[in-house]
Short mmCIF file of C-alpha atoms in Angstrom, two decimals:
data_model
loop_
_atom_site.label_atom_id
_atom_site.label_comp_id
_atom_site.label_asym_id
_atom_site.label_seq_id
_atom_site.Cartn_x
_atom_site.Cartn_y
_atom_site.Cartn_z
CA UNK Z 24 -14.06 1.96 0.85
CA UNK Z 25 -10.30 1.37 0.66
CA UNK Z 26 -9.86 4.04 -2.04
CA UNK Z 27 -11.83 6.59 0.01
CA UNK Z 28 -9.73 5.88 3.12
CA UNK Z 29 -6.52 6.18 1.12
CA UNK Z 30 -7.63 9.43 -0.50
CA UNK Z 31 -8.53 10.91 2.90
CA UNK Z 32 -5.19 9.86 4.39
CA UNK Z 33 -3.27 11.31 1.45
CA UNK Z 34 -5.19 14.59 1.60
CA UNK Z 35 -4.10 15.08 5.23
CA UNK Z 36 -0.60 13.61 5.18
CA UNK Z 37 0.73 14.77 1.81
CA UNK Z 38 -0.08 18.48 2.17
CA UNK Z 39 2.80 20.51 0.78
CA UNK Z 40 4.61 17.49 -0.64
CA UNK Z 41 5.53 18.03 -4.29
CA UNK Z 42 4.38 15.40 -6.77
CA UNK Z 43 6.91 12.90 -8.05
CA UNK Z 44 7.92 13.68 -11.62
CA UNK Z 45 8.93 11.43 -14.50
CA UNK Z 46 9.39 7.70 -14.05
CA UNK Z 47 8.00 6.39 -10.76
CA UNK Z 48 8.95 3.10 -9.11
CA UNK Z 49 7.01 1.30 -6.41
CA UNK Z 50 10.03 -0.19 -4.67
CA UNK Z 51 8.13 -2.02 -1.96
CA UNK Z 52 4.56 -2.32 -0.81
CA UNK Z 53 3.37 -4.43 2.11
CA UNK Z 54 -0.37 -4.65 2.58
CA UNK Z 55 -0.82 -5.35 6.28
CA UNK Z 56 -4.24 -6.99 6.44
CA UNK Z 57 -5.98 -6.43 9.77
CA UNK Z 58 -6.81 -9.60 11.66
CA UNK Z 59 -10.44 -10.31 12.53
CA UNK Z 60 -11.48 -9.21 16.01
CA UNK Z 61 -12.95 -12.68 16.52
CA UNK Z 62 -9.47 -14.24 16.55
CA UNK Z 63 -8.00 -15.11 19.92
CA UNK Z 64 -4.95 -13.19 21.15
CA UNK Z 65 -2.93 -16.40 20.88
CA UNK Z 66 -3.87 -16.82 17.22
CA UNK Z 67 -3.15 -13.14 16.48
CA UNK Z 68 0.35 -13.46 17.95
CA UNK Z 69 0.97 -16.63 15.95
CA UNK Z 70 -0.25 -15.08 12.67
CA UNK Z 71 1.44 -11.65 13.01
CA UNK Z 72 3.53 -10.99 9.88
CA UNK Z 73 2.70 -14.27 8.16
CA UNK Z 74 1.63 -14.30 4.50
CA UNK Z 75 -2.03 -13.49 3.85
CA UNK Z 76 -3.09 -15.92 1.12
CA UNK Z 77 -6.80 -15.20 0.75
CA UNK Z 78 -8.79 -12.37 -0.84
CA UNK Z 79 -8.33 -9.54 -1.55
CA UNK Z 80 -5.80 -10.25 -4.30
CA UNK Z 81 -2.57 -8.25 -4.31
CA UNK Z 82 -3.19 -7.03 -7.88
CA UNK Z 83 -6.54 -5.52 -6.85
CA UNK Z 84 -4.98 -3.86 -3.79
CA UNK Z 85 -2.10 -2.52 -5.88
CA UNK Z 86 -4.50 -1.09 -8.47
CA UNK Z 87 -6.31 0.78 -5.68
CA UNK Z 88 -2.99 2.17 -4.42
CA UNK Z 89 -1.90 3.29 -7.88
CA UNK Z 90 -5.28 4.94 -8.53
CA UNK Z 91 -5.31 6.56 -5.08
CA UNK Z 92 -1.85 8.07 -5.55
CA UNK Z 93 -2.72 9.52 -8.99
CA UNK Z 94 -3.14 13.26 -8.85
CA UNK Z 95 -1.71 13.39 -5.32
CA UNK Z 96 1.73 11.75 -5.21
CA UNK Z 97 2.27 11.65 -8.97
CA UNK Z 98 0.30 13.11 -11.85
CA UNK Z 99 -0.90 9.84 -13.40
CA UNK Z 100 -0.41 6.14 -12.64
CA UNK Z 101 0.95 5.65 -16.15
CA UNK Z 102 4.19 7.11 -14.72
CA UNK Z 103 4.69 3.89 -12.71
CA UNK Z 104 7.14 1.86 -14.76
CA UNK Z 105 8.44 -0.60 -12.17
CA UNK Z 106 6.84 -2.45 -9.28
CA UNK Z 107 8.91 -4.68 -7.02
CA UNK Z 108 8.57 -6.45 -3.68
CA UNK Z 109 4.81 -6.60 -3.19
CA UNK Z 110 3.65 -8.54 -0.13
CA UNK Z 111 0.45 -9.11 1.80
CA UNK Z 112 0.72 -10.12 5.46
CA UNK Z 113 -1.48 -10.47 8.51
CA UNK Z 114 -1.22 -7.64 11.03
CA UNK Z 115 -2.90 -6.86 14.34
CA UNK Z 116 -3.45 -3.19 13.45
CA UNK Z 117 -3.47 -3.28 9.64
CA UNK Z 118 -1.96 -0.68 7.32
CA UNK Z 119 0.26 -0.21 4.30
CA UNK Z 120 4.02 0.18 4.11
CA UNK Z 121 4.91 1.83 0.83
CA UNK Z 122 8.20 3.02 -0.67
CA UNK Z 123 8.17 5.01 -3.88
CA UNK Z 124 10.88 6.74 -5.85
CA UNK Z 125 11.26 8.77 -9.00
CA UNK Z 126 14.32 9.74 -10.96
CA UNK Z 127 15.28 12.38 -8.38
CA UNK Z 128 13.19 11.81 -5.25
CA UNK Z 129 12.21 9.09 -2.77
CA UNK Z 130 9.26 9.01 -0.37
#
């Protein structure tokens, strides 16, 4: 489901954006894992921004991101040569903060 959601978001939000060329770096990526609705408001406030140390694994999430960006943000995920600053934290709303760059461009 995550890949489908990412693909749909990219299709809407990346219209008209040229693909990154050459070497691509993932400079930072924070997976903001949405807190369960069953948690109390007090617990949500306490957990906001803290490390998420249960499944899904960051490597699986990152693979989905790389695959989802292929053909949309860059031609192929083999262009990604460097990945730095990958985190996974709890968040009330959930989401992904992602910073990419290529030799000449940054998004």
